[in-house]
XYZ file of N, CA, C and O in Angstrom:
564
model
N -71.585 -37.583 32.469
C -72.061 -38.546 31.564
C -70.976 -38.989 30.461
O -70.390 -38.054 29.950
N -70.804 -40.166 30.201
C -69.700 -40.619 29.248
C -70.231 -40.290 27.821
O -71.373 -40.459 27.473
N -69.303 -39.744 27.032
C -69.721 -39.532 25.640
C -70.014 -40.850 24.920
O -69.440 -42.015 25.302
N -70.837 -40.748 23.827
C -71.215 -41.951 23.002
C -69.977 -42.355 22.310
O -69.130 -41.551 21.968
N -69.805 -43.640 22.171
C -68.622 -44.177 21.369
C -68.682 -43.729 19.905
O -69.816 -43.606 19.340
N -67.517 -43.631 19.269
C -67.454 -43.342 17.866
C -67.740 -44.654 17.135
O -67.441 -45.750 17.739
N -68.460 -44.625 15.927
C -68.764 -45.833 15.228
C -67.922 -45.845 13.937
O -67.864 -44.936 13.241
N -67.296 -47.090 13.715
C -66.635 -47.312 12.422
C -67.440 -48.273 11.567
O -67.967 -49.234 12.229
N -67.659 -47.967 10.295
C -68.291 -48.811 9.475
C -67.365 -49.736 8.693
O -66.409 -49.154 8.011
N -67.474 -51.016 8.884
C -66.458 -51.964 8.414
C -67.286 -52.984 7.547
O -68.355 -53.260 7.712
N -66.415 -53.874 6.749
C -66.943 -55.060 6.058
C -65.910 -56.088 6.319
O -64.567 -55.821 6.317
N -66.341 -57.293 6.713
C -65.442 -58.337 7.104
C -65.879 -59.657 6.322
O -66.996 -59.842 5.842
N -64.942 -60.495 6.119
C -65.060 -61.873 5.421
C -64.855 -63.021 6.320
O -63.950 -63.128 7.031
N -65.762 -64.026 6.099
C -65.747 -65.317 6.791
C -65.297 -66.385 5.800
O -66.015 -66.675 4.877
N -64.070 -66.689 5.826
C -63.477 -67.784 5.092
C -63.466 -69.107 5.823
O -62.811 -69.005 7.034
N -64.182 -70.104 5.467
C -64.261 -71.297 6.318
C -63.694 -72.476 5.554
O -64.133 -72.649 4.344
N -62.740 -73.316 6.086
C -62.058 -74.194 5.345
C -62.943 -75.629 5.473
O -63.921 -75.631 6.047
N -62.334 -76.632 4.897
C -63.056 -77.869 4.822
C -63.253 -78.526 6.250
O -64.037 -79.352 6.338
N -62.336 -78.138 7.258
C -62.461 -78.705 8.515
C -63.314 -77.857 9.501
O -63.282 -77.926 10.671
N -64.185 -76.902 8.892
C -64.977 -75.987 9.689
C -64.136 -75.046 10.622
O -64.597 -74.746 11.697
N -63.097 -74.551 10.064
C -62.260 -73.530 10.901
C -62.478 -72.294 10.065
O -62.535 -72.254 8.837
N -62.397 -71.148 10.787
C -62.631 -69.865 10.247
C -61.262 -69.137 10.196
O -60.519 -69.173 11.152
N -61.040 -68.543 9.072
C -59.793 -67.735 9.012
C -59.791 -66.388 9.822
O -60.744 -65.745 9.778
N -58.775 -66.206 10.634
C -58.744 -65.027 11.503
C -57.395 -64.477 11.270
O -56.316 -65.165 11.045
N -57.314 -63.177 11.644
C -56.079 -62.436 11.417
C -55.852 -61.552 12.667
O -56.780 -61.324 13.441
N -54.638 -61.202 12.863
C -54.283 -60.244 13.991
C -53.388 -59.142 13.448
O -52.450 -59.415 12.666
N -53.917 -57.898 13.654
C -53.125 -56.774 13.159
C -51.812 -56.545 13.976
O -51.831 -56.876 15.180
N -50.934 -56.023 13.287
C -49.590 -55.551 13.915
C -49.842 -54.841 15.242
O -50.544 -53.886 15.219
N -49.244 -55.270 16.293
C -49.242 -54.464 17.466
C -50.502 -54.666 18.283
O -50.714 -54.080 19.321
N -51.359 -55.714 17.936
C -52.520 -55.967 18.718
C -52.516 -57.533 19.181
O -51.699 -58.259 18.857
N -53.509 -57.775 20.166
C -53.577 -59.184 20.625
C -54.843 -59.887 20.163
O -54.960 -61.050 20.318
N -55.863 -59.115 19.601
C -57.102 -59.729 19.348
C -57.221 -60.366 17.942
O -56.738 -59.686 16.965
N -57.671 -61.481 17.822
C -57.976 -62.149 16.567
C -59.295 -61.676 15.912
O -60.169 -61.536 16.777
N -59.312 -61.434 14.693
C -60.603 -60.899 14.107
C -60.600 -61.443 12.575
O -59.717 -62.024 12.177
N -61.683 -61.046 11.930
C -61.902 -61.446 10.581
C -61.092 -60.404 9.732
O -60.909 -59.213 10.046
N -60.740 -60.832 8.545
C -60.053 -59.998 7.598
C -61.112 -58.961 7.040
O -62.284 -59.298 7.034
N -60.687 -57.798 6.669
C -61.571 -56.734 6.297
C -61.220 -55.459 6.818
O -60.044 -55.296 7.297
N -62.072 -54.465 6.651
C -61.677 -53.115 7.244
C -62.698 -52.086 7.041
O -63.821 -52.324 6.560
N -62.335 -50.790 7.189
C -63.195 -49.641 7.007
C -63.596 -49.373 5.624
O -62.835 -49.540 4.750
N -64.775 -48.906 5.531
C -65.419 -48.394 4.260
C -64.775 -47.057 3.938
O -64.791 -46.176 4.820
N -64.377 -46.814 2.723
C -63.952 -45.556 2.211
C -65.206 -44.803 1.817
O -66.190 -45.449 1.469
N -65.019 -43.441 1.665
C -66.264 -42.697 1.311
C -66.764 -43.168 -0.088
O -65.904 -43.420 -1.007
N -68.006 -43.438 -0.138
C -68.694 -43.825 -1.454
C -68.541 -45.293 -1.762
O -69.089 -45.704 -2.734
N -67.859 -46.112 -0.915
C -67.797 -47.511 -1.269
C -69.036 -48.286 -0.616
O -69.471 -48.018 0.470
N -69.408 -49.303 -1.259
C -70.310 -50.264 -0.775
C -69.476 -51.233 0.123
O -68.360 -51.341 0.072
N -70.201 -51.951 1.004
C -69.464 -52.975 1.887
C -68.766 -53.982 1.056
O -67.610 -54.247 1.253
N -69.331 -54.384 -0.065
C -68.744 -55.341 -0.971
C -67.478 -54.786 -1.593
O -66.403 -55.458 -1.637
N -67.487 -53.571 -2.079
C -66.323 -52.979 -2.706
C -65.193 -52.772 -1.650
O -63.950 -53.040 -1.961
N -65.643 -52.329 -0.389
C -64.597 -52.207 0.615
C -64.009 -53.557 0.979
O -62.709 -53.640 1.194
N -64.755 -54.550 1.104
C -64.199 -55.893 1.442
C -63.319 -56.457 0.255
O -62.231 -56.940 0.648
N -63.642 -56.338 -0.841
C -62.712 -56.796 -1.994
C -61.482 -56.002 -1.970
O -60.289 -56.706 -2.011
N -61.479 -54.720 -1.711
C -60.209 -53.916 -1.596
C -59.387 -54.388 -0.333
O -58.227 -54.537 -0.451
N -60.044 -54.392 0.786
C -59.260 -54.695 2.071
C -58.681 -56.172 2.067
O -57.582 -56.238 2.442
N -59.393 -57.090 1.567
C -58.948 -58.457 1.519
C -57.722 -58.545 0.519
O -56.666 -59.184 0.837
N -57.753 -57.843 -0.610
C -56.607 -57.831 -1.423
C -55.429 -57.115 -0.761
O -54.260 -57.617 -0.928
N -55.699 -56.036 -0.026
C -54.594 -55.315 0.617
C -53.977 -56.240 1.794
O -52.725 -56.132 1.893
N -54.800 -56.860 2.565
C -54.369 -57.533 3.691
C -53.807 -59.044 3.415
O -52.977 -59.483 4.134
N -54.393 -59.682 2.452
C -54.116 -61.164 2.222
C -53.740 -61.391 0.890
O -53.489 -62.573 0.531
N -53.705 -60.406 -0.042
C -53.214 -60.614 -1.353
C -53.991 -61.647 -2.201
O -53.440 -62.427 -2.983
N -55.266 -61.623 -2.010
C -56.196 -62.469 -2.810
C -57.216 -61.613 -3.399
O -57.630 -60.570 -2.885
N -57.740 -61.981 -4.699
C -58.627 -61.238 -5.380
C -60.093 -61.834 -5.170
O -60.271 -63.061 -5.626
N -60.980 -61.055 -4.684
C -62.457 -61.640 -4.544
C -63.092 -60.838 -5.604
O -62.905 -59.715 -5.960
N -64.194 -61.491 -6.059
C -65.188 -60.897 -6.947
C -66.490 -60.825 -6.178
O -66.675 -61.560 -5.197
N -67.335 -59.937 -6.651
C -68.615 -59.825 -5.885
C -69.392 -61.159 -5.766
O -70.115 -61.390 -4.767
N -69.351 -62.054 -6.893
C -69.894 -63.302 -6.794
C -69.377 -64.240 -5.796
O -69.969 -65.356 -5.446
N -68.187 -63.965 -5.137
C -67.595 -64.775 -4.246
C -68.167 -64.566 -2.800
O -67.738 -65.230 -1.810
N -69.015 -63.503 -2.659
C -69.513 -63.021 -1.354
C -70.938 -63.292 -1.179
O -71.830 -63.006 -2.212
N -71.319 -63.744 0.064
C -72.832 -63.881 0.337
C -73.030 -63.212 1.706
O -72.128 -63.426 2.594
N -73.904 -62.263 1.690
C -74.049 -61.583 2.961
C -74.530 -62.448 4.081
O -75.527 -63.156 3.949
N -73.938 -62.295 5.249
C -74.401 -63.176 6.376
C -75.225 -62.365 7.430
O -76.259 -62.850 7.901
N -74.857 -60.948 7.453
C -75.582 -60.094 8.293
C -74.890 -58.760 8.656
O -73.717 -58.652 8.389
N -75.560 -57.987 9.403
C -74.893 -56.792 9.949
C -74.998 -56.869 11.333
O -76.002 -57.152 12.038
N -73.915 -56.516 12.070
C -73.617 -56.738 13.540
C -72.888 -55.564 14.121
O -72.058 -54.933 13.444
N -73.205 -55.191 15.396
C -72.506 -54.127 16.098
C -71.876 -54.681 17.340
O -72.385 -55.592 17.959
N -70.745 -54.156 17.652
C -69.988 -54.464 18.871
C -68.959 -53.464 19.246
O -68.605 -52.598 18.353
N -68.460 -53.494 20.422
C -67.317 -52.633 20.811
C -66.057 -53.039 20.009
O -65.875 -54.257 19.756
N -65.264 -52.180 19.541
C -64.031 -52.402 18.709
C -63.103 -53.145 19.652
O -62.903 -52.781 20.903
N -62.282 -54.031 19.039
C -61.379 -54.782 19.910
C -60.156 -53.939 20.134
O -59.432 -54.096 21.130
N -59.658 -53.030 19.184
C -58.414 -52.490 19.343
C -58.468 -50.939 19.398
O -57.536 -50.264 19.503
N -59.620 -50.355 19.555
C -59.867 -48.966 19.511
C -60.764 -48.543 20.714
O -61.821 -48.965 20.763
N -60.242 -47.744 21.628
C -60.938 -47.233 22.754
C -62.184 -46.417 22.413
O -62.115 -45.680 21.456
N -63.311 -46.623 23.147
C -64.467 -45.800 22.970
C -64.973 -45.806 21.583
O -65.492 -44.878 21.041
N -64.843 -47.025 20.855
C -65.266 -47.137 19.570
C -66.151 -48.387 19.350
O -65.770 -49.486 19.785
N -67.149 -48.155 18.647
C -67.911 -49.345 18.165
C -67.756 -49.655 16.623
O -67.371 -48.810 16.022
N -67.961 -50.934 16.279
C -67.891 -51.269 15.008
C -69.412 -51.599 14.528
O -70.012 -52.241 15.200
N -69.697 -51.193 13.261
C -70.879 -51.569 12.663
C -70.446 -52.327 11.369
O -69.875 -51.713 10.446
N -70.589 -53.634 11.519
C -69.978 -54.582 10.489
C -71.016 -55.115 9.452
O -72.094 -55.739 9.914
N -70.634 -54.992 8.219
C -71.386 -55.887 7.265
C -70.417 -57.162 7.032
O -69.292 -57.009 6.705
N -71.036 -58.280 7.271
C -70.359 -59.523 7.322
C -70.721 -60.487 6.160
O -71.869 -60.611 5.994
N -69.689 -61.009 5.485
C -69.990 -61.892 4.363
C -69.326 -63.161 4.511
O -68.183 -63.256 4.989
N -69.971 -64.238 3.913
C -69.277 -65.493 3.699
C -68.488 -65.261 2.437
O -68.966 -64.604 1.470
N -67.184 -65.680 2.440
C -66.348 -65.516 1.218
C -65.815 -66.850 0.829
O -65.420 -67.681 1.618
N -65.730 -66.979 -0.472
C -65.022 -68.185 -0.953
C -63.867 -67.651 -1.949
O -63.882 -66.781 -2.572
N -62.860 -68.479 -1.841
C -61.487 -68.168 -2.562
C -61.556 -68.957 -3.809
O -61.801 -70.192 -3.875
N -61.390 -68.433 -4.968
C -61.390 -69.117 -6.223
C -60.125 -69.124 -6.879
O -59.154 -68.281 -6.570
N -59.877 -70.070 -7.895
C -58.697 -70.046 -8.713
C -57.473 -70.406 -8.094
O -56.399 -70.080 -8.462
N -57.542 -71.260 -6.996
C -56.376 -71.855 -6.384
C -55.384 -70.794 -5.723
O -54.350 -71.013 -5.472
N -56.029 -69.605 -5.343
C -55.214 -68.501 -4.759
C -54.773 -68.977 -3.377
O -55.532 -69.813 -2.696
N -53.766 -68.401 -2.808
C -53.212 -68.705 -1.478
C -53.156 -67.305 -0.800
O -52.816 -66.198 -1.302
N -53.594 -67.349 0.528
C -53.462 -66.183 1.367
C -52.052 -65.905 1.658
O -51.217 -66.680 1.960
N -51.650 -64.510 1.668
C -50.387 -64.037 1.904
C -50.502 -62.842 2.791
O -51.163 -61.867 2.375
N -49.787 -62.771 3.848
C -49.867 -61.659 4.823
C -49.276 -60.344 4.178
O -48.340 -60.385 3.560
N -50.006 -59.169 4.307
C -49.613 -57.978 3.814
C -50.231 -56.929 4.710
O -50.957 -57.143 5.598
N -49.875 -55.631 4.291
C -50.326 -54.472 5.005
C -50.110 -54.523 6.513
O -49.083 -54.901 6.926
N -51.119 -54.248 7.346
C -50.969 -54.297 8.778
C -51.235 -55.707 9.458
O -51.106 -55.659 10.733
N -51.293 -56.727 8.704
C -51.596 -58.041 9.219
C -50.273 -58.672 9.645
O -49.420 -58.843 8.847
N -50.186 -59.037 10.967
C -48.972 -59.574 11.518
C -49.084 -61.119 11.567
O -48.076 -61.798 11.411
N -50.362 -61.646 11.663
C -50.447 -63.132 11.904
C -51.752 -63.439 11.322
O -52.798 -62.722 11.221
N -51.985 -64.781 10.865
C -53.046 -65.407 10.360
C -53.220 -66.760 10.987
O -52.216 -67.409 11.196
N -54.425 -67.205 11.190
C -54.649 -68.627 11.693
C -56.031 -69.048 11.410
O -56.921 -68.380 10.756
N -56.350 -70.290 11.720
C -57.582 -70.920 11.554
C -58.260 -71.253 12.908
O -57.501 -72.005 13.602
N -59.397 -70.810 13.105
C -60.136 -70.868 14.423
C -61.158 -71.968 14.254
O -62.097 -71.842 13.629
N -60.824 -73.168 14.959
C -61.866 -74.236 14.841
C -63.119 -73.855 15.466
O -63.165 -73.395 16.638
N -64.271 -73.999 14.759
C -65.562 -73.538 15.173
C -66.222 -74.586 16.065
O -67.366 -74.267 16.585
N -65.666 -75.748 16.161
C -66.222 -76.888 17.082
C -65.521 -76.949 18.376
O -65.663 -77.894 19.053
N -64.771 -75.876 18.740
C -64.008 -75.905 20.046
C -64.353 -74.563 20.715
O -64.869 -73.603 20.170
N -64.149 -74.467 22.049
C -64.286 -73.266 22.785
C -63.568 -72.043 22.202
O -62.408 -72.248 21.689
N -64.212 -70.965 22.145
C -63.598 -69.719 21.627
C -62.585 -69.066 22.537
O -62.881 -68.835 23.724
N -61.309 -68.899 22.065
C -60.335 -68.397 22.878
C -60.624 -66.913 23.405
O -61.372 -66.180 22.825
N -60.077 -66.512 24.540
C -60.449 -65.266 25.086
C -59.925 -64.054 24.301
O -60.368 -62.896 24.387
N -58.940 -64.262 23.440
C -58.345 -63.218 22.654
C -58.949 -62.957 21.254
O -58.352 -62.465 20.341
N -60.286 -63.500 21.107
C -61.010 -63.239 19.876
C -61.825 -62.042 20.121
O -62.373 -61.749 21.151
N -61.844 -61.166 19.088
C -62.555 -59.858 19.141
C -63.981 -60.024 19.514
O -64.654 -61.044 19.148
N -64.571 -59.041 20.253
C -66.072 -59.092 20.636
C -66.948 -59.376 19.603
O -67.908 -60.114 19.684
N -66.883 -58.665 18.510
C -67.689 -58.843 17.371
C -67.855 -60.233 16.873
O -68.911 -60.822 16.593
N -66.640 -60.881 16.717
C -66.578 -62.212 16.296
C -67.115 -63.162 17.351
O -67.954 -64.113 17.050
N -66.784 -63.051 18.613
C -67.135 -63.891 19.672
C -68.689 -63.687 19.955
O -69.332 -64.718 20.116
N -69.199 -62.582 20.029
C -70.503 -62.355 20.419
C -71.581 -62.395 19.350
O -72.740 -62.679 19.667
N -71.221 -62.196 18.196
C -72.233 -62.149 17.001
C -71.892 -63.022 15.874
O -72.864 -63.669 15.440
N -70.715 -63.009 15.295
C -70.551 -63.671 14.041
C -70.371 -65.120 14.269
O -71.128 -65.858 13.514
N -69.650 -65.620 15.204
C -69.634 -67.141 15.375
C -71.034 -67.586 15.709
O -71.532 -68.651 15.076
N -71.805 -67.003 16.609
C -73.133 -67.528 16.910
C -74.170 -67.502 15.637
O -74.860 -68.403 15.356
N -73.891 -66.525 14.714
C -74.726 -66.429 13.518
C -74.340 -67.485 12.520
O -75.139 -68.139 11.930
N -72.950 -67.864 12.465
C -72.562 -68.972 11.608
C -73.141 -70.216 12.149
O -73.585 -71.072 11.362
N -73.077 -70.460 13.410
C -73.611 -71.664 14.001
C -75.180 -71.828 13.763
O -75.641 -72.844 13.460
N -75.762 -70.683 13.965
C -77.239 -70.649 13.872
C -77.735 -70.930 12.531
O -78.885 -71.479 12.326
N -77.115 -70.342 11.562
C -77.504 -70.580 10.160
C -77.002 -71.807 9.508
O -77.183 -72.068 8.292
N -76.301 -72.736 10.324
C -75.883 -73.909 10.020
C -74.944 -73.763 8.677
O -74.957 -74.666 7.811
N -74.095 -72.764 8.631
C -73.157 -72.442 7.642
C -72.080 -73.530 7.720
O -71.482 -73.940 6.705
N -71.795 -73.984 8.881
C -70.769 -74.931 9.306
C -71.479 -76.189 9.719
O -72.694 -76.099 10.367
N -70.879 -77.228 9.714
C -71.464 -78.489 10.248
C -70.975 -78.830 11.608
O -69.963 -78.191 12.143
């Protein structure tokens, strides 16, 4: 019998631009596009982890008021074998004219048009759960 997969608890941010495209990132040495964010440290709330991770990865400062909870979703991890992710997902807005700048383990950043077919190299969590939730909640037009 196969062992149960390990579960990572993560928090991710959905930044949607004026053209209804979603900000996606690709970590160094990987092929899958995913949302910015990352693992919760011991004692952190998902909001605290997300504020910390987005600052580390994209050099922008979020405040708790910039975040609206979209939902909690689970899927197989895109870049780690035998691992599931349990994600707290938030809609995020950028304030104060800040600009995204790649940092930490982020190798690339792009905008995924949500009114077009989803590319095959989008992480399962995003493809199977988050994009359908965004569309169902009419967060985007």
